Coordinates of C-alpha atoms and ligand atoms in Angstrom, one line a residue:
X1 CA 80.2 71.4 170.6
X2 CA 83.1 72.6 172.6
X3 CA 86.6 72.2 171.3
X4 CA 89.2 71.3 173.9
X5 CA 92.0 73.5 172.8
X6 CA 94.3 72.6 175.7
X7 CA 94.2 69.0 174.7
X8 CA 94.9 70.0 171.1
X9 CA 97.9 72.1 172.1
X10 CA 99.4 69.1 173.9
X11 CA 99.4 66.9 170.8
X12 CA 102.7 66.1 169.0
X13 CA 103.5 67.9 165.7
X14 CA 102.6 65.1 163.5
X15 CA 99.0 65.2 164.7
X16 CA 98.9 68.9 163.8
X17 CA 100.1 68.1 160.3
X18 CA 97.5 65.5 159.8
X19 CA 94.8 67.7 161.2
X20 CA 95.8 70.5 158.8
X21 CA 95.9 68.1 155.9
X22 CA 92.5 66.7 156.7
X23 CA 91.0 70.2 157.0
X24 CA 92.6 71.8 154.0
X25 CA 92.3 69.0 151.5
X26 CA 88.6 69.3 150.9
X27 CA 88.9 73.0 150.8
X28 CA 91.6 72.8 148.2
X29 CA 89.7 70.3 146.2
X30 CA 86.5 72.5 146.2
X31 CA 88.5 75.6 145.2
X32 CA 90.4 73.7 142.5
X33 CA 87.1 72.5 141.0
X34 CA 85.6 76.0 141.2
X35 CA 88.5 77.5 139.4
X36 CA 88.5 74.8 136.8
X37 CA 85.0 75.8 135.9
X38 CA 85.5 79.6 136.2
X39 CA 88.9 80.1 134.7
X40 CA 88.9 83.9 134.6
X41 CA 86.2 84.6 137.1
X42 CA 83.1 84.3 135.0
X43 CA 80.5 87.0 135.2
X44 CA 77.7 84.5 135.9
X45 CA 77.4 83.3 139.4
X46 CA 76.6 79.8 138.2
X47 CA 78.2 77.5 135.7
X48 CA 75.2 77.4 133.5
X49 CA 75.1 79.9 130.6
X50 CA 72.7 82.8 130.9
X51 CA 69.2 82.1 129.7
X52 CA 68.9 83.4 126.1
X53 CA 66.0 85.7 127.0
X54 CA 67.9 87.4 129.8
X55 CA 69.9 90.7 129.5
X56 CA 72.8 88.7 131.0
X57 CA 73.0 86.8 127.7
X58 CA 73.7 90.0 125.8
X59 CA 76.3 91.2 128.4
X60 CA 78.1 87.9 128.3
X61 CA 78.1 87.8 124.5
X62 CA 79.5 91.4 124.4
X63 CA 82.2 90.6 127.0
X64 CA 83.5 87.7 124.8
X65 CA 85.9 88.3 122.0
X66 CA 87.3 85.9 119.4
X67 CA 90.9 86.7 120.1
X68 CA 90.9 86.8 123.8
X69 CA 92.2 87.8 126.3
X70 CA 93.7 90.8 124.7
X71 CA 97.3 91.1 125.8
X72 CA 99.0 94.5 125.2
X73 CA 102.4 93.4 126.3
X74 CA 103.9 92.7 122.8
X75 CA 102.5 96.0 121.6
X76 CA 104.0 97.8 124.5
X77 CA 107.4 96.2 123.8
X78 CA 107.2 97.1 120.1
X79 CA 106.4 100.7 120.9
X80 CA 109.3 100.8 123.2
X81 CA 111.6 99.9 120.3
X82 CA 110.7 103.1 118.4
X83 CA 112.5 106.4 118.4
X84 CA 109.6 108.7 119.1
X85 CA 109.7 112.0 117.3
X86 CA 107.6 114.7 119.0
X87 CA 106.1 116.9 116.3
X88 CA 105.8 114.2 113.6
X89 CA 102.1 113.5 112.9
X90 CA 100.8 111.0 110.3
X91 CA 97.5 111.3 108.6
X92 CA 95.9 108.4 106.7
X93 CA 94.4 110.3 103.8
X94 CA 92.3 107.7 102.1
X95 CA 91.2 104.4 103.8
X96 CA 88.3 103.0 101.8
X97 CA 86.1 100.1 101.1
X98 CA 84.2 97.7 103.4
X99 CA 85.4 96.5 106.8
X100 CA 88.0 94.1 105.3
X101 CA 89.9 96.7 103.5
X102 CA 89.4 99.6 105.9
X103 CA 90.6 97.5 108.8
X104 CA 93.7 96.5 106.7
X105 CA 94.4 100.1 105.7
X106 CA 94.2 101.3 109.3
X107 CA 96.2 98.6 110.9
X108 CA 99.0 99.0 108.3
X109 CA 98.9 102.8 109.0
X110 CA 99.1 102.3 112.7
X111 CA 102.0 99.9 112.3
X112 CA 103.8 102.4 110.0
X113 CA 103.2 105.2 112.6
X114 CA 104.6 103.1 115.4
X115 CA 107.8 102.2 113.5
X116 CA 108.3 105.9 112.5
X117 CA 107.7 107.0 116.1
X118 CA 105.0 109.3 114.8
X119 CA 101.8 110.5 116.4
X120 CA 98.6 110.3 114.4
X121 CA 95.3 112.0 113.5
X122 CA 92.6 109.6 114.4
X123 CA 91.9 108.1 111.0
X124 CA 88.6 108.4 109.2
X125 CA 87.5 106.7 106.1
X126 CA 85.8 107.2 102.8
X127 CA 82.3 105.8 102.7
X128 CA 80.3 104.0 100.0
X129 CA 77.3 105.4 98.2
X130 CA 74.1 103.8 99.1
X131 CA 72.8 104.3 95.6
X132 CA 75.8 102.8 93.8
X133 CA 77.6 100.2 95.8
X134 CA 80.6 100.2 93.5
X135 CA 81.3 103.8 94.4
X136 CA 83.3 103.5 97.7
X137 CA 84.4 107.2 97.6
X138 CA 81.0 108.9 98.0
X139 CA 81.7 110.7 101.3
X140 CA 83.8 110.7 104.4
X141 CA 83.1 109.3 107.8
X142 CA 84.8 109.4 111.2
X143 CA 86.6 106.6 113.0
X144 CA 83.6 105.6 115.1
X145 CA 81.5 105.0 112.0
X146 CA 83.0 101.5 112.2
X147 CA 85.1 101.3 115.3
X148 CA 85.1 101.5 119.1
X149 CA 86.8 104.9 119.6
X150 CA 86.9 104.8 123.4
X151 CA 88.6 101.3 123.4
X152 CA 91.1 102.4 120.8
X153 CA 92.1 105.6 122.5
X154 CA 92.4 103.9 125.9
X155 CA 94.4 101.0 124.6
X156 CA 96.8 103.1 122.5
X157 CA 97.3 105.5 125.4
X158 CA 98.3 102.6 127.6
X159 CA 100.4 100.5 125.2
X160 CA 102.1 103.4 123.3
X161 CA 101.9 106.4 125.6
X162 CA 104.3 108.3 123.4
X163 CA 102.0 108.2 120.5
X164 CA 99.5 111.1 120.6
X165 CA 96.2 110.6 118.9
X166 CA 94.7 113.9 117.6
X167 CA 91.1 114.0 116.9
X168 CA 90.2 116.8 114.5
X169 CA 87.1 118.7 115.5
X170 CA 84.8 119.8 112.6
X171 CA 85.1 123.5 113.5
X172 CA 88.9 123.4 114.1
X173 CA 91.1 124.4 111.2
X174 CA 93.7 121.8 110.6
X175 CA 97.4 122.7 110.2
X176 CA 98.4 122.1 106.6
X177 CA 100.2 118.9 105.8
X178 CA 103.6 119.1 104.1
X179 CA 103.1 119.1 100.4
X180 CA 102.9 115.7 98.6
X181 CA 101.8 112.3 99.8
X182 CA 104.2 109.9 101.4
X183 CA 104.2 106.3 100.0
X184 CA 105.4 104.1 102.8
X185 CA 107.7 101.3 101.5
X186 CA 106.4 97.8 101.9
X187 CA 107.5 95.7 104.8
X188 CA 106.8 92.5 103.0
X189 CA 110.2 90.9 103.2
X190 CA 108.7 87.8 101.7
X191 CA 108.4 89.5 98.3
X192 CA 111.7 91.5 98.6
X193 CA 114.4 91.1 101.2
X194 CA 115.1 94.8 100.9
X195 CA 111.7 95.6 102.5
X196 CA 113.1 96.2 106.0
X197 CA 112.3 98.6 108.7
X198 CA 115.5 100.4 108.0
X199 CA 114.6 100.9 104.3
X200 CA 111.1 102.1 105.3
X201 CA 112.6 104.7 107.7
X202 CA 115.1 105.8 105.1
X203 CA 112.3 106.4 102.6
X204 CA 110.5 108.5 105.2
X205 CA 113.7 110.5 105.9
X206 CA 114.2 111.2 102.2
X207 CA 110.6 112.4 101.9
X208 CA 110.9 114.7 105.0
X209 CA 114.2 116.1 103.7
X210 CA 112.5 117.0 100.5
X211 CA 109.2 118.2 101.8
X212 CA 109.6 119.5 105.3
X213 CA 111.6 119.3 108.5
X214 CA 110.5 117.9 111.8
X215 CA 111.0 120.3 114.7
X216 CA 110.1 119.1 118.2
X217 CA 107.9 122.1 119.1
X218 CA 106.1 122.3 115.8
X219 CA 103.7 119.8 114.3
X220 CA 104.8 118.4 110.9
X221 CA 101.7 116.8 109.4
X222 CA 102.4 114.1 106.7
X223 CA 99.7 112.6 104.5
X224 CA 100.3 108.9 104.0
X225 CA 99.0 106.9 101.0
X226 CA 97.0 103.9 102.2
X227 CA 98.5 100.5 102.0
X228 CA 96.7 97.1 102.3
X229 CA 98.4 94.0 103.7
X230 CA 101.9 95.5 103.1
X231 CA 103.3 94.3 106.5
X232 CA 104.7 90.8 106.8
X233 CA 102.7 90.1 110.0
X234 CA 104.3 86.7 110.3
X235 CA 107.8 88.2 110.5
X236 CA 106.8 89.9 113.8
X237 CA 106.7 88.5 117.3
X238 CA 103.8 86.0 117.5
X239 CA 101.9 87.9 120.2
X240 CA 102.3 91.2 118.4
X241 CA 100.6 89.7 115.3
X242 CA 97.9 88.1 117.4
X243 CA 96.9 91.1 119.4
X244 CA 97.6 94.1 117.1
X245 CA 94.3 93.8 115.2
X246 CA 92.4 93.8 118.4
X247 CA 93.1 97.6 118.6
X248 CA 90.2 97.9 116.2
X249 CA 87.0 96.7 117.8
X250 CA 83.6 97.2 116.2
X251 CA 81.6 100.2 117.4
X252 CA 79.7 99.0 120.5
X253 CA 76.3 100.3 119.3
X254 CA 76.6 98.1 116.2
X255 CA 78.1 95.2 118.2
X256 CA 75.1 95.2 120.5
X257 CA 72.8 94.7 117.6
X258 CA 74.9 91.6 116.7
X259 CA 74.4 90.3 120.3
X260 CA 70.6 90.8 119.9
X261 CA 70.7 88.9 116.6
X262 CA 72.4 85.9 118.2
X263 CA 70.0 86.0 121.2
X264 CA 67.0 86.0 118.9
X265 CA 68.5 83.2 116.8
X266 CA 68.9 81.1 119.9
X267 CA 65.3 81.8 121.0
X268 CA 63.6 81.4 117.6
X269 CA 65.2 78.1 116.6
X270 CA 65.8 76.7 120.1
X271 CA 69.5 76.5 119.6
X272 CA 71.7 76.3 122.8
X273 CA 74.3 79.0 122.7
X274 CA 76.7 79.8 125.6
X275 CA 77.4 83.5 125.1
X276 CA 80.7 83.2 127.0
X277 CA 82.1 80.9 124.3
X278 CA 83.6 82.7 121.4
X279 CA 82.9 80.0 118.8
X280 CA 80.3 77.6 120.1
X281 CA 80.1 74.0 118.8
X282 CA 77.0 72.7 117.1
X283 CA 75.0 76.0 117.3
X284 CA 74.6 77.5 113.8
X285 CA 76.2 77.7 110.4
X286 CA 77.3 81.2 109.1
X287 CA 77.4 82.0 105.4
X288 CA 78.5 85.0 103.6
X289 CA 76.5 85.0 100.4
X290 CA 78.4 87.4 98.3
X291 CA 76.3 87.9 95.1
X292 CA 75.5 91.6 95.3
X293 CA 75.5 93.8 92.2
X294 CA 79.0 95.2 92.9
X295 CA 80.4 91.6 93.0
X296 CA 78.6 90.8 89.7
X297 CA 79.9 94.0 88.1
X298 CA 83.4 93.1 89.1
X299 CA 83.0 89.7 87.4
X300 CA 83.6 87.8 90.6
X301 CA 80.7 85.4 90.1
X302 CA 81.9 84.0 86.8
X303 CA 84.7 82.0 88.3
X304 CA 84.7 78.4 89.5
X305 CA 82.6 77.9 92.7
X306 CA 81.6 81.5 92.9
X307 CA 78.1 81.9 91.5
X308 CA 74.9 81.8 93.5
X309 CA 74.2 78.1 93.0
X310 CA 77.8 77.0 93.8
X311 CA 77.9 79.2 97.0
X312 CA 74.6 78.0 98.3
X313 CA 75.2 74.3 97.4
X314 CA 78.4 74.4 99.4
X315 CA 77.0 76.2 102.4
X316 CA 74.1 73.7 102.6
X317 CA 76.4 70.7 102.2
X318 CA 78.8 72.0 104.9
X319 CA 76.0 72.8 107.3
X320 CA 74.7 69.2 106.9
X321 CA 78.2 67.8 107.3
X322 CA 78.4 69.4 110.7
X323 CA 74.8 68.6 111.6
X324 CA 73.8 72.2 111.8
X325 CA 70.1 72.9 111.2
X326 CA 70.2 76.7 111.1
X327 CA 72.1 78.8 108.5
X328 CA 72.6 82.5 109.3
X329 CA 73.2 84.3 106.1
X330 CA 74.9 87.6 105.5
X331 CA 73.9 89.2 102.2
X332 CA 73.2 92.7 100.9
X333 CA 70.9 91.2 98.3
X334 CA 67.4 90.6 99.5
X335 CA 66.4 88.7 96.3
X336 CA 69.2 86.2 96.6
X337 CA 68.5 85.8 100.3
X338 CA 64.9 84.8 99.6
X339 CA 66.1 82.4 96.9
X340 CA 68.5 80.8 99.3
X341 CA 65.8 80.5 102.0
X342 CA 63.5 78.7 99.6
X343 CA 66.3 76.4 98.3
X344 CA 67.3 75.4 101.9
X345 CA 63.7 74.8 103.0
X346 CA 63.0 72.6 100.0
X347 CA 66.2 70.6 100.5
X348 CA 65.9 67.2 102.1
X349 CA 66.4 67.4 105.0
X350 CA 65.2 71.0 105.1
X351 CA 67.3 73.7 106.7
X352 CA 66.3 77.0 108.2
X353 CA 67.9 80.1 106.7
X354 CA 67.8 83.3 108.6
X355 CA 69.4 86.8 108.6
X356 CA 69.7 89.9 110.7
X357 CA 66.5 91.6 109.5
X358 CA 64.5 88.4 110.1
X359 CA 65.7 88.3 113.7
X360 CA 65.9 91.8 115.0
X361 CA 62.9 93.1 117.0
X362 CA 61.3 96.2 115.4
X363 CA 63.2 98.8 117.4
X364 CA 66.6 97.3 116.7
X365 CA 65.7 96.7 113.0
X366 CA 64.7 100.3 112.7
X367 CA 68.0 101.4 114.2
X368 CA 69.9 99.2 111.8
X369 CA 68.0 100.5 108.8
X370 CA 69.2 104.0 109.6
X371 CA 72.8 102.9 109.2
X372 CA 74.8 102.7 106.0
X373 CA 75.2 99.6 103.9
X374 CA 78.8 99.0 105.3
X375 CA 77.7 99.6 108.9
X376 CA 74.9 97.1 108.5
X377 CA 77.4 94.6 107.2
X378 CA 79.3 95.0 110.5
X379 CA 76.5 93.2 112.3
X380 CA 77.1 90.3 110.0
X381 CA 80.8 90.6 110.5
X382 CA 80.4 90.1 114.3
X383 CA 77.8 87.4 114.1
X384 CA 79.7 85.4 111.5
X385 CA 83.0 85.5 113.4
X386 CA 81.2 83.6 116.1
X387 CA 79.2 81.0 114.2
X388 CA 80.0 77.3 114.7
X389 CA 81.1 76.8 111.1
X390 CA 81.7 79.5 108.5
X391 CA 81.5 79.7 104.7
X392 CA 82.6 82.6 102.6
X393 CA 84.1 83.7 99.3
X394 CA 87.8 84.2 98.4
X395 CA 87.1 87.4 96.4
X396 CA 85.8 89.1 99.5
X397 CA 88.2 90.5 102.1
X398 CA 85.3 90.6 104.4
X399 CA 84.9 86.8 104.2
X400 CA 88.7 86.3 104.4
X401 CA 89.1 88.5 107.4
X402 CA 86.4 86.5 109.3
X403 CA 88.2 83.2 108.4
X404 CA 91.6 84.6 109.4
X405 CA 90.4 85.9 112.8
X406 CA 88.7 82.6 113.5
X407 CA 91.9 80.8 112.5
X408 CA 93.7 82.8 115.3
X409 CA 91.2 81.5 117.7
X410 CA 91.9 77.9 116.5
X411 CA 95.6 78.5 117.0
X412 CA 94.9 79.9 120.5
X413 CA 93.2 76.5 121.2
X414 CA 96.4 74.8 120.2
X415 CA 94.8 73.5 117.0
X416 CA 97.4 74.6 114.4
X417 CA 96.9 73.5 110.8
X418 CA 97.5 74.7 107.3
X419 CA 94.3 76.1 106.0
X420 CA 95.8 76.6 102.5
X421 CA 96.5 72.9 101.9
X422 CA 93.0 72.6 100.5
X423 CA 94.1 74.5 97.4
X424 CA 96.0 71.4 96.4
X425 CA 93.3 68.8 97.2
X426 CA 90.1 70.5 96.0
X427 CA 89.1 72.6 93.0
X428 CA 87.8 76.1 93.6
X429 CA 88.5 76.2 97.4
X430 CA 90.9 78.7 98.8
X431 CA 91.0 78.1 102.5
X432 CA 89.7 75.4 104.9
X433 CA 90.8 75.0 108.5
X434 CA 87.9 72.9 109.8
X435 CA 85.8 75.8 111.2
X436 CA 85.9 78.1 108.2
X437 CA 85.9 77.4 104.4
X438 CA 86.5 80.0 101.8
X439 CA 85.2 79.2 98.3
X440 CA 86.6 80.0 94.9
X441 CA 90.1 81.2 94.2
X442 CA 91.7 84.6 94.1
X443 CA 95.4 85.0 93.1
X444 CA 95.8 88.4 94.7
X445 CA 94.2 87.5 98.0
X446 CA 96.0 84.2 98.2
X447 CA 99.3 86.0 97.7
X448 CA 98.6 89.0 100.0
X449 CA 96.4 87.7 102.8
X450 CA 98.1 84.7 104.4
X451 CA 101.0 86.9 105.6
X452 CA 99.7 90.4 105.2
X453 CA 96.3 90.3 106.9
X454 CA 96.1 91.0 110.7
X455 CA 93.9 88.5 112.4
Ligands
NAG1 C1 109.2 100.1 128.1 O1 110.2 101.0 128.6 C2 110.0 101.4 129.9 C3 111.1 102.5 130.2 O2 112.3 102.1 129.6 C4 110.0 100.3 130.9 O3 109.8 100.7 132.2 C5 108.9 99.3 130.5 O4 109.0 98.1 131.3 C6 109.1 98.9 129.0 N1 107.9 98.1 128.7 C7 108.1 97.0 127.9 C8 106.8 96.2 127.7 O5 109.1 96.6 127.5
NAG2 C1 106.1 125.9 112.5 O1 105.8 125.5 111.2 C2 105.3 126.5 110.4 C3 105.0 126.0 109.0 O2 104.5 124.7 109.0 C4 106.3 127.7 110.3 O3 105.6 128.8 109.6 C5 106.6 128.2 111.7 O4 107.6 129.2 111.7 C6 107.1 127.0 112.6 N1 107.3 127.4 113.9 C7 108.4 127.2 114.6 C8 108.4 127.7 116.1 O5 109.3 126.6 114.2
NAG3 C1 70.7 90.7 93.5 O1 71.0 89.6 92.7 C2 70.2 89.6 91.5 C3 70.5 88.3 90.8 O2 70.0 87.2 91.6 C4 70.7 90.8 90.7 O3 69.9 90.8 89.5 C5 70.5 92.1 91.5 O4 71.0 93.2 90.8 C6 71.2 92.0 92.8 N1 70.8 93.2 93.6 C7 71.6 93.8 94.5 C8 71.1 94.9 95.2 O5 72.8 93.4 94.7
NAG4 C1 77.9 78.1 88.6 O1 79.2 77.5 89.0 C2 79.3 76.2 88.9 C3 80.6 75.8 89.5 O2 81.7 76.6 89.1 C4 79.2 75.8 87.4 O3 79.4 74.4 87.3 C5 77.9 76.2 86.9 O4 77.8 76.0 85.5 C6 77.7 77.7 87.1 N1 76.3 78.1 86.8 C7 76.0 79.1 86.1 C8 74.5 79.3 85.8 O5 76.8 79.8 85.6
NAG5 C1 62.5 75.6 110.4 O1 62.2 74.8 109.3 C2 61.2 73.8 109.5 C3 61.0 73.0 108.3 O2 62.1 72.1 108.3 C4 59.9 74.5 109.8 O3 58.8 73.6 110.1 C5 60.0 75.4 111.0 O4 58.9 76.2 111.2 C6 61.2 76.4 110.8 N1 61.4 77.1 112.0 C7 61.3 78.4 112.1 C8 61.4 79.0 113.4 O5 61.0 79.1 111.1

């Protein structure tokens, strides 16, 4: 077809306007619809989720995070407020425990370093004995034992360029720290109005005056005592609180095993899961069955709603409430896991109970077996964060951390509620926000975690 341009050119302006409108409107509409369906430029060319058997499923799952997108702006702004002191380097001497505690220790430490304008030694951690789970001091492990080192270094470098992160090499002698250990003053203004940034910095200055001077061209290394949930995170800018915890992502090798677990769960039980959705509806229930020997030794299971039968009753009831047929269980106790499986199968209606070692193919299962007890738990940590509905135990900072991170996701969706209201309406329940329920009560956690834990 030939277009007669000369006749077009001779049309009055109003005709052009209509012509443009008629041409552009469908284009605009199509593009609008496309962007509605692909908000951030999805990695998949089609709107459909990747087939669970495809490698794209794994990639999409790994590209998705619960608190997302990560926005470093508030962190950059906060770092900009510090007086950076070249030469002052902090060392976290003794982070310890499982992921819930170590994550808390490290985030408090990073916050304290930022406020002091100090650089840091890349923190490591004490690791638990595989023979005696109650002994969390058995040996030492580096940062990447749990966390994604590359992501951490890249993100700190970008958001806080004035903070240097030194990574001690095994063969490199370390400069000696100044004598003594610095106990950072709490920043929990909710327990004491005196717990301000200024009071914290004065405490540091007093320590440095007594134990060593900071000279710009010389490194002054200070050992910090670990703290746990000692920052009032809710007194900080909202976005700072939201994004700060995202500095610590789980080691990608371990995270990949979690993606494979979810993929296999989807295949084995025929559950539809869109790997691009952080917390999919109607897919599977996630339970943290916390009945291992160390929990028994600590007396945790003697309290209301904390023993094996109370935990498993509640997890089954909640799964059924939400019409979920598959329960993914995290537990370090193989005996109790088998008991739970039998209990759920003989329930009417029966439910399928599964776990990471049931689901992983032989190669991945072997890789997981080579890891330590706390590293294996990180696979559960990642899978449980992204289950449809979660159930855990208040005594466990692992459980509570999962619930708190998921609660941030809920808040990001504009669904803000008070998860602690349930303490007044039900016996033996600590937290319930509709997507996560934390059983039993724990005075210390209920006082420390709501404001002190980083999501
Ligand atoms: C931080 O400070 C620098 C230099 O003063 C400025 O260019 C930058 O925009 C600031 N960043 C934020 C996030 O405030
Ligand atoms: C650096 O500190 C060490 C002790 O930590 C001291 O012996 C040395 O003289 C200092 N160097 C300078 C240039 O101040
Ligand atoms: C597992 O739980 C049983 C009780 O059901 C207990 O006797 C055993 O010590 C626990 N084992 C581990 C490894 O936690
Ligand atoms: C387990 O806990 C429930 C609820 O707290 C309690 O009623 C029950 O007696 C406990 N069972 C055992 C065997 O201790
Ligand atoms: C799930 O449980 C049902 C019993 O309700 C059983 O028939 C089925 O085989 C189980 N599925 C798998 C994959 O184990």
